[in-house]
Coordinates of C-alpha atoms in Angstrom, one line a residue:
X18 CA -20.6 22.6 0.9
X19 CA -17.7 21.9 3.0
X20 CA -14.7 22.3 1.5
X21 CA -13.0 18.7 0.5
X22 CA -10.2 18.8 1.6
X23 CA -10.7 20.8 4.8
X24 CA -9.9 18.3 7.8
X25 CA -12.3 18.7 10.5
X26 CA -10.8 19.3 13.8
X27 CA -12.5 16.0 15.4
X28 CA -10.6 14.3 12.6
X29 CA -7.0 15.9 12.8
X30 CA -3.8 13.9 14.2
X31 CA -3.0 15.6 17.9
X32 CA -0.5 15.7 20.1
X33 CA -1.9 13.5 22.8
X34 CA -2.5 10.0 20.8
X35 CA 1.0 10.1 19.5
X36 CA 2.6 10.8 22.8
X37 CA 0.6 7.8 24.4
X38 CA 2.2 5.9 21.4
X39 CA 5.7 7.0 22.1
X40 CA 6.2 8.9 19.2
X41 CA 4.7 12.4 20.3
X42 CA 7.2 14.8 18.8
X43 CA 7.3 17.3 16.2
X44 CA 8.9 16.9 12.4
X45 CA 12.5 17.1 12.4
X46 CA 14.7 20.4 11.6
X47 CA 17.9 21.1 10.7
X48 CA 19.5 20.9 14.0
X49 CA 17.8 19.0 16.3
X50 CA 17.5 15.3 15.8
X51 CA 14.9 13.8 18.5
X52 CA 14.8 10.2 19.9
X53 CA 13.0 7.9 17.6
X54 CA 9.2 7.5 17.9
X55 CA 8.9 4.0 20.0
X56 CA 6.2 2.5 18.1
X57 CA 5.2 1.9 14.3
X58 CA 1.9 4.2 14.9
X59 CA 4.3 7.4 16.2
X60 CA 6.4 7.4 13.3
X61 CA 3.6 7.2 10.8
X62 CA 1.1 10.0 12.5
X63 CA 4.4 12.0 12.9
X64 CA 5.4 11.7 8.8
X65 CA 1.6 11.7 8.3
X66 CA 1.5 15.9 10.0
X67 CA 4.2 16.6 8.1
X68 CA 3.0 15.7 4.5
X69 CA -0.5 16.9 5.5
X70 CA -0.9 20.7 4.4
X71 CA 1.2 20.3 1.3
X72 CA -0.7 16.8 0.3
X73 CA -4.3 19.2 1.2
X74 CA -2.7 21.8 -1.1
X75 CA -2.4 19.8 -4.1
X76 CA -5.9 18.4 -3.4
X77 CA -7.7 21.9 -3.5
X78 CA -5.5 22.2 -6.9
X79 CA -8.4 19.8 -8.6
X80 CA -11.9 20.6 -9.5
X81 CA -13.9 20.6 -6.7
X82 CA -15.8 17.7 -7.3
X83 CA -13.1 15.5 -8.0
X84 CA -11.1 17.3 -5.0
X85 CA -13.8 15.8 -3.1
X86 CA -13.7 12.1 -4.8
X87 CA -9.7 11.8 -3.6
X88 CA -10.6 13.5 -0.3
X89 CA -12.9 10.9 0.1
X90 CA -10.8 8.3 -0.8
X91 CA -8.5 9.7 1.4
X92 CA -10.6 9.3 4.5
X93 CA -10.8 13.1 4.9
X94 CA -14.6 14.1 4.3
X95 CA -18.0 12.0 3.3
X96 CA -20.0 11.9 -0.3
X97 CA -20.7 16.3 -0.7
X98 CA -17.4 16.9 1.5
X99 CA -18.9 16.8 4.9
X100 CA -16.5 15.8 7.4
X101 CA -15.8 12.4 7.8
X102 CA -18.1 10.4 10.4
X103 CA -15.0 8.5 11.3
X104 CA -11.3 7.6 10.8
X105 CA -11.2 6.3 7.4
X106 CA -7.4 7.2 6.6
X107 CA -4.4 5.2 5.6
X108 CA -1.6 4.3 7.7
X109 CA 0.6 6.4 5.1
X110 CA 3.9 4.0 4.6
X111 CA 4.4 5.3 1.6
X112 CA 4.7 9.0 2.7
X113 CA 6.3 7.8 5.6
X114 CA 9.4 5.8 3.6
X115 CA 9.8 9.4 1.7
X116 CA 10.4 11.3 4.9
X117 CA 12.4 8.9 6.8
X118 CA 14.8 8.0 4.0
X119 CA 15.5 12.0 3.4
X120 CA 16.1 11.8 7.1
X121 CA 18.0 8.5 6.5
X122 CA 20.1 10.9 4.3
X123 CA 20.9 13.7 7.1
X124 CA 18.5 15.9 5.0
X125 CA 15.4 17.5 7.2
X126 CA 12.4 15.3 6.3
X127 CA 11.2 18.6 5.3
X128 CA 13.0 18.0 1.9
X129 CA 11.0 14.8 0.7
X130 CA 7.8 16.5 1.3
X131 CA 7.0 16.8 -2.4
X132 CA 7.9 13.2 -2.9
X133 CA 5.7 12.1 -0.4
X134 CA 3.0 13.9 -1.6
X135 CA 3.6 12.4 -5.4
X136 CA 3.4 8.9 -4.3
X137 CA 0.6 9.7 -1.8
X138 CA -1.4 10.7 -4.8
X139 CA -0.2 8.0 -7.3
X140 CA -1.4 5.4 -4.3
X141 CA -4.4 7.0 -4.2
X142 CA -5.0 6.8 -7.9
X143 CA -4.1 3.6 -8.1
X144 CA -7.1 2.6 -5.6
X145 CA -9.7 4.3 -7.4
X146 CA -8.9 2.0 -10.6
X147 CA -7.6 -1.3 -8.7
X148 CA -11.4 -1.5 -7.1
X149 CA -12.9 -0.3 -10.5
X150 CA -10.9 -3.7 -12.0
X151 CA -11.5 -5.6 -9.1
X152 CA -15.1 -4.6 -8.7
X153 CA -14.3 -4.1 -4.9
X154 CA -17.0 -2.1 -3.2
X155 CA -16.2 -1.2 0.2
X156 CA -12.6 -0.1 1.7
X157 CA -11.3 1.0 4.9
X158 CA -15.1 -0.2 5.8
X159 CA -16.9 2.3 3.8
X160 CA -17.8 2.1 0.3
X161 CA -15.0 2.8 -2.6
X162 CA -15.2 5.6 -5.0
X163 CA -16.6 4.7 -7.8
X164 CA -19.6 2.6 -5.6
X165 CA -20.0 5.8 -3.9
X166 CA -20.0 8.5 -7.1
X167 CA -20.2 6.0 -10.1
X168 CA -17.5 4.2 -12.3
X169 CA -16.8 7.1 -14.6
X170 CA -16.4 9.6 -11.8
X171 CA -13.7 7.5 -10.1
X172 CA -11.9 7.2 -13.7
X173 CA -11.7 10.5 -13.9
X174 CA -10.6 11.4 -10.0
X175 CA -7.9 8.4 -10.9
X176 CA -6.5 10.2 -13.7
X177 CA -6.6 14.0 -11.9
X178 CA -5.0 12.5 -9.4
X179 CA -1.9 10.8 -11.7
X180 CA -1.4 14.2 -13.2
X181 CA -1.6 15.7 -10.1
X182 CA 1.5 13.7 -8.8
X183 CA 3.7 14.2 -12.0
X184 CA 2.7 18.4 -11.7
X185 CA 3.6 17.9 -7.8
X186 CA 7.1 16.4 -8.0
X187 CA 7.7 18.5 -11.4
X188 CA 7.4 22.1 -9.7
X189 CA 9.5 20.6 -6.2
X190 CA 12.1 23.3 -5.9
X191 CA 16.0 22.0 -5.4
X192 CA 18.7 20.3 -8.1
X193 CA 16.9 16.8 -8.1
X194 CA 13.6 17.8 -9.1
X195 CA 14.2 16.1 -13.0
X196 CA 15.9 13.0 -11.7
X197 CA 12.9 12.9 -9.0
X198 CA 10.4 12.8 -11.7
X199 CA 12.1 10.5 -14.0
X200 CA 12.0 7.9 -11.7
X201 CA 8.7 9.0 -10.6
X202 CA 7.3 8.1 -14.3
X203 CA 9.5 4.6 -14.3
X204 CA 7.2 3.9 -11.4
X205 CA 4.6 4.3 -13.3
X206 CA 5.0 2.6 -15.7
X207 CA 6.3 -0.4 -13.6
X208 CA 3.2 -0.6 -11.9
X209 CA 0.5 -0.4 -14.9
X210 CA 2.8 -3.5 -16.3
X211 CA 2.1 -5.1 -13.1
X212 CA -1.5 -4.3 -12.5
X213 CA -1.7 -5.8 -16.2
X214 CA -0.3 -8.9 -15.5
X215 CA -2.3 -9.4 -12.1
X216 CA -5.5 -8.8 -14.2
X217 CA -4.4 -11.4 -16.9
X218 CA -3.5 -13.9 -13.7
X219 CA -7.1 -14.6 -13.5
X220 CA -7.8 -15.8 -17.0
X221 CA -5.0 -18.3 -16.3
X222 CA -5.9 -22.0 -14.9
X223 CA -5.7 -22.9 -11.0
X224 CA -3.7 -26.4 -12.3
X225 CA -1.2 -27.5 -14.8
X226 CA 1.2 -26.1 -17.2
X227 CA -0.6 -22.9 -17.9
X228 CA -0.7 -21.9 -13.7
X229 CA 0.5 -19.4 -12.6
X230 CA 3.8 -19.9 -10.9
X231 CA 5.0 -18.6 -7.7
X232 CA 7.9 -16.4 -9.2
X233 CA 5.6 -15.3 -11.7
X234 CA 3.4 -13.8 -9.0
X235 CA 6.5 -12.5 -6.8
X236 CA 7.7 -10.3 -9.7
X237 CA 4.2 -9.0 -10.2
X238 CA 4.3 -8.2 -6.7
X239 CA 7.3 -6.5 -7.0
X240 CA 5.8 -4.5 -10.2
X241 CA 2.4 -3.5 -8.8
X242 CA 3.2 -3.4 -4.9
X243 CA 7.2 -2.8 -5.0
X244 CA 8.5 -0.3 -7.3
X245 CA 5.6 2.5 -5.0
X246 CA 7.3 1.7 -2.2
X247 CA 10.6 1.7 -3.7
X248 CA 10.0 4.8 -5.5
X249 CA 8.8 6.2 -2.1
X250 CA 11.8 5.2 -0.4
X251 CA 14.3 6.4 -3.3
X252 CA 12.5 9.5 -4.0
X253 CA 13.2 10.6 0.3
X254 CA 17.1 9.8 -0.5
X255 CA 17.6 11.7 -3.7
X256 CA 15.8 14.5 -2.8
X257 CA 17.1 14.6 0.6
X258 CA 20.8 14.5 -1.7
X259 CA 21.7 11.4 -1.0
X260 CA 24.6 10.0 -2.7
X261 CA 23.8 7.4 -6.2
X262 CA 24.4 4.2 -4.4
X263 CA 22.6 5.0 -0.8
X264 CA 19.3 5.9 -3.8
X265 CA 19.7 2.2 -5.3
X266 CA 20.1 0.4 -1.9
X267 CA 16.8 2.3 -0.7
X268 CA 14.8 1.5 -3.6
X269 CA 15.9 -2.1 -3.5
X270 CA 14.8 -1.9 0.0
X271 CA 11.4 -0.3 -0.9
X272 CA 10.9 -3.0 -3.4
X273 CA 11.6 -5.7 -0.9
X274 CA 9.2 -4.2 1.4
X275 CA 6.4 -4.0 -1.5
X276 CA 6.4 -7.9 -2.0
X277 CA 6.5 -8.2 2.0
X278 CA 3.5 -6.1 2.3
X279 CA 1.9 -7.4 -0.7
X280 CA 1.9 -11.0 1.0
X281 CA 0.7 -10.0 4.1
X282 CA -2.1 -8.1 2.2
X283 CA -3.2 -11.5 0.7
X284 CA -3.2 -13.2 4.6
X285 CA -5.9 -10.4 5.7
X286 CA -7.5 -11.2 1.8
X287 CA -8.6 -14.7 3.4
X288 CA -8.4 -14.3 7.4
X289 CA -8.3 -10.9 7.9
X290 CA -11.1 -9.6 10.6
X291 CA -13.6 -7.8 8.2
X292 CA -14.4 -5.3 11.5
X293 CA -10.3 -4.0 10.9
X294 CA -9.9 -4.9 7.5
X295 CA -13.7 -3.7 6.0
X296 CA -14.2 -6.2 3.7
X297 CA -15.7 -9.4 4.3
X298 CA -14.0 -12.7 5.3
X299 CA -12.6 -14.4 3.1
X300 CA -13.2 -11.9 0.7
X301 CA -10.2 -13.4 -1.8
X302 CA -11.4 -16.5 -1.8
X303 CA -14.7 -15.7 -2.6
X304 CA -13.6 -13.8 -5.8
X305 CA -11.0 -16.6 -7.0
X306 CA -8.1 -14.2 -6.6
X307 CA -4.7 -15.8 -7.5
X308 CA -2.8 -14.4 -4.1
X309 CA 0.1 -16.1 -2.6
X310 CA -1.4 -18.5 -0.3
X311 CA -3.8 -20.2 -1.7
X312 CA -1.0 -20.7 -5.3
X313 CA 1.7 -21.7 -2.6
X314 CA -1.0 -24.4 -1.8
X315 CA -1.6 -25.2 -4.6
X316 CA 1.9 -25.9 -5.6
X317 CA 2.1 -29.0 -3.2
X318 CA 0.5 -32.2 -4.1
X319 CA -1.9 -34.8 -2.4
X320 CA -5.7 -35.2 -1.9
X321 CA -6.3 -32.0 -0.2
X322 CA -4.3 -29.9 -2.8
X323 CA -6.9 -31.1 -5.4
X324 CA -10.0 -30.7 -3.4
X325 CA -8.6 -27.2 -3.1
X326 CA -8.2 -27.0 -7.0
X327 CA -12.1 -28.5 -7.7
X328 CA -13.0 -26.0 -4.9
X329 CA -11.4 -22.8 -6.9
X330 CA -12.8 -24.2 -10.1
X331 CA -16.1 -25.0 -9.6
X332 CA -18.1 -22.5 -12.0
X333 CA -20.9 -22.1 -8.8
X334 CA -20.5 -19.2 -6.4
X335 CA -18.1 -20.0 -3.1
X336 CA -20.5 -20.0 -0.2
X337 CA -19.9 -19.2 3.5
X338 CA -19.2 -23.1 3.8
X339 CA -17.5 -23.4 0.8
X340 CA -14.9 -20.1 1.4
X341 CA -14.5 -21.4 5.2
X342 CA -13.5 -25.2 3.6
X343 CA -11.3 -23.5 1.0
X344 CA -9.9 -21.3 3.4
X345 CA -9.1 -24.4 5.8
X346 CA -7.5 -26.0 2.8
X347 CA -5.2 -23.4 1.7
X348 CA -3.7 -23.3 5.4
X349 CA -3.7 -27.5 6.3
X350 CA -1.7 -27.1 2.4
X351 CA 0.9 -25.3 3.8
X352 CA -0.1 -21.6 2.1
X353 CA -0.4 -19.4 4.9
X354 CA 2.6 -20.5 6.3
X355 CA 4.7 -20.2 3.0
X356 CA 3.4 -16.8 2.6
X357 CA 4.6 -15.4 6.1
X358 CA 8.1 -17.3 5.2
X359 CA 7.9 -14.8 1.8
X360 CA 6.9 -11.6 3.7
X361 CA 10.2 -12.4 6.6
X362 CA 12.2 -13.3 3.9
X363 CA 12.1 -9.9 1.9
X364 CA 11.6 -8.2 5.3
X365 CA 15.3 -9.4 5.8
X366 CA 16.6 -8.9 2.6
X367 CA 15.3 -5.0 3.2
X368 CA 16.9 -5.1 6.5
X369 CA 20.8 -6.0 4.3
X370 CA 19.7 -3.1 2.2
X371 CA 19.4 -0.6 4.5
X372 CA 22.4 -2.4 6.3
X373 CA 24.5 -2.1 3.4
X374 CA 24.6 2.1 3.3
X375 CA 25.6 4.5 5.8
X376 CA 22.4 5.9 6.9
X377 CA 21.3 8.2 10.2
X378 CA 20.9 5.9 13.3
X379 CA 17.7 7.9 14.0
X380 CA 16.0 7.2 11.4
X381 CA 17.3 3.8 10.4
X382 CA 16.1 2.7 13.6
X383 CA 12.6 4.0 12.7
X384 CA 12.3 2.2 9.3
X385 CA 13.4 -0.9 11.8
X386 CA 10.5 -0.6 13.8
X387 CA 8.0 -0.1 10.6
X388 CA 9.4 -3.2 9.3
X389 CA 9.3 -4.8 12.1
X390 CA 5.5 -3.7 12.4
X391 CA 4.3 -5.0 8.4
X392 CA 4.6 -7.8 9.6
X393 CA 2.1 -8.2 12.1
X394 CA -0.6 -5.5 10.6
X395 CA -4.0 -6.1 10.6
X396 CA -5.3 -3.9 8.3

């Protein structure tokens, strides 16, 4: 059996793709300080090779077999650890905040690698359970985890996998390592409360007093989505030794960008292409999900807001027709539109944060240009 977290040479990140994509350079050092990558893609594949042998070193850490679980979850081999018949990886904006804010900090990106890796896994975990409790069966258009081993498999690469990124961070050498994982187990704990209060979201009516409200659902955004990517961000910063209040305006940052990313997610949830996104259209809609869109449209009034509501609680299954009229619905109701509003609003309030610090041009120009690109993702 192949080893699980051996990436096949067909698979691995080279030069030539990233150069095409302006950002074909190699990971900062202490001296030299490059031209920014020119495009969103180049600054993630370049983060991406940096985090890569240390993230495949805590991997081989696990038991095989559940080495092979988050390898496969991480795009990086098939079910028995075969190598992947395809790209199935993650853009990695999470490592990629780590790095660039230890660079933000004049520290090589070199220094967050251990960071990145923690949140890298804690993302990861935090998949395998979110399509257990969502009963989501395919992503990255291939079949999740637990679909592909079984329920209690999955479980159990989830919780290696949280361990995993506590161990990771804990044994980082340098004099921030205990602050590091402090706020690494904050996170945690911030997004379990969050994940907790999406899950009791869909118990609660589409209508009337006992809705859901849309501030309710931004700070549960901020909670399940947020505090990742703000841990991500602020983790790159303190280890990178950057001073107390550069930390707090990065993770505010982070956080902003969490709820931006969160709202875009629900967009590609409804009218996302299923041959980018791997999941079928309208795939929120069809399971009821409370995302932004379709509660900002529901927060208006008139005859199509409560066709929408009969739609969403009508105990029978949405059909193609049915998900295709709800979907129109939530758009002519103003909720596609009031969600891109949300995600450019807390893309600008990151913006002020990162505005607010003294931070390296370089790579303040690089978070610019992932920012920029959230917005307009597609997967």
């Amino acid at each position: 059996m192949t080893s699980p977290t051996t990436v096949p040479a067909d698979t691995a990140y080279d030069a030539a793709p990233h150069e095409a994509a302006g950002g074909g350079r190699a990971a900062r050092s202490d001296t030299a300080s490059p031209e920014p990558a020119a495009t969103a893609p180049g600054i993630l594949a370049r983060c991406r090779d940096l985090v890569r042998p240390s993230l495949a070193a805590a991997i081989e850490r696990l038991h095989p077999w559940l080495g092979e679980m988050a390898a496969f979850s991480l795009g990086w081999c098939e079910v028995g650890g075969g190598p992947a018949d395809g790209s199935y990886e993650g853009k990695g904006l999470r490592q990629a905040l780590a790095v660039l804010c230890a660079e933000a900090a004049e520290a090589p990106g070199e220094s967050a690698v251990a960071g990145a890796v923690a949140v890298e896994l804690v993302h990861t975990f935090s998949l395998l359970h979110d399509d257990i409790m969502d009963g989501d069966g395919t992503r990255r258009q291939r079949e999740t985890v637990w679909k592909a081993y079984g329920t209690g498999p999955a479980v159990l690469a989830g919780d290696a996998l949280f361990a995993l990124a506590v161990q990771t961070l804990a044994e980082a050498p340098g004099p921030h390592t205990a602050a590091a994982v402090c706020r690494l187990s904050e996170t945690l704990s911030g997004l379990v409360r969050g994940q907790a209060e999406d899950l009791l979201f869909a118990a609660r009516p589409w209508t009337g007093p006992e809705a859901v409200r849309m501030d309710e659902y931004r700070a549960m955004a901020e909670l399940k989505t947020g505090t990742l990517l703000g841990c991500a961000a602020a983790l790159g910063g303190l280890l990178g030794g950057a001073p107390a209040p550069t930390v707090t305006a990065l993770d505010q940052a982070g956080r902003h960008l969490g709820v931006a990313f969160q709202a875009v997610d629900d967009l590609l949830g409804i009218w996302g292409d299923p041959a980018v996104t791997g999941k079928p259209v309208h795939s929120d809609l069809r399971q009821r999900k409370k995302t932004y869109p379709v509660l900002a449209a529901l927060a208006g009034d008139g005859p199509r807001t409560s066709e929408l509501a009969a739609l969403l609680d009508s105990p029978l299954p949405l059909d193609e027709a049915g998900a295709m009229r709800a979907a129109a619905l939530v758009e002519t109701c103003g909720g596609r539109t009031a969600t891109l509003d949300e995600a450019r609003r807390r893309l600008d309030a990151a913006r002020a944060c990162l505005r607010s610090v003294p931070l390296d041009p370089c790579a303040a120009h690089e978070m610019e240009v992932l920012i920029a690109f959230l917005l307009h993702r597609r997967v």
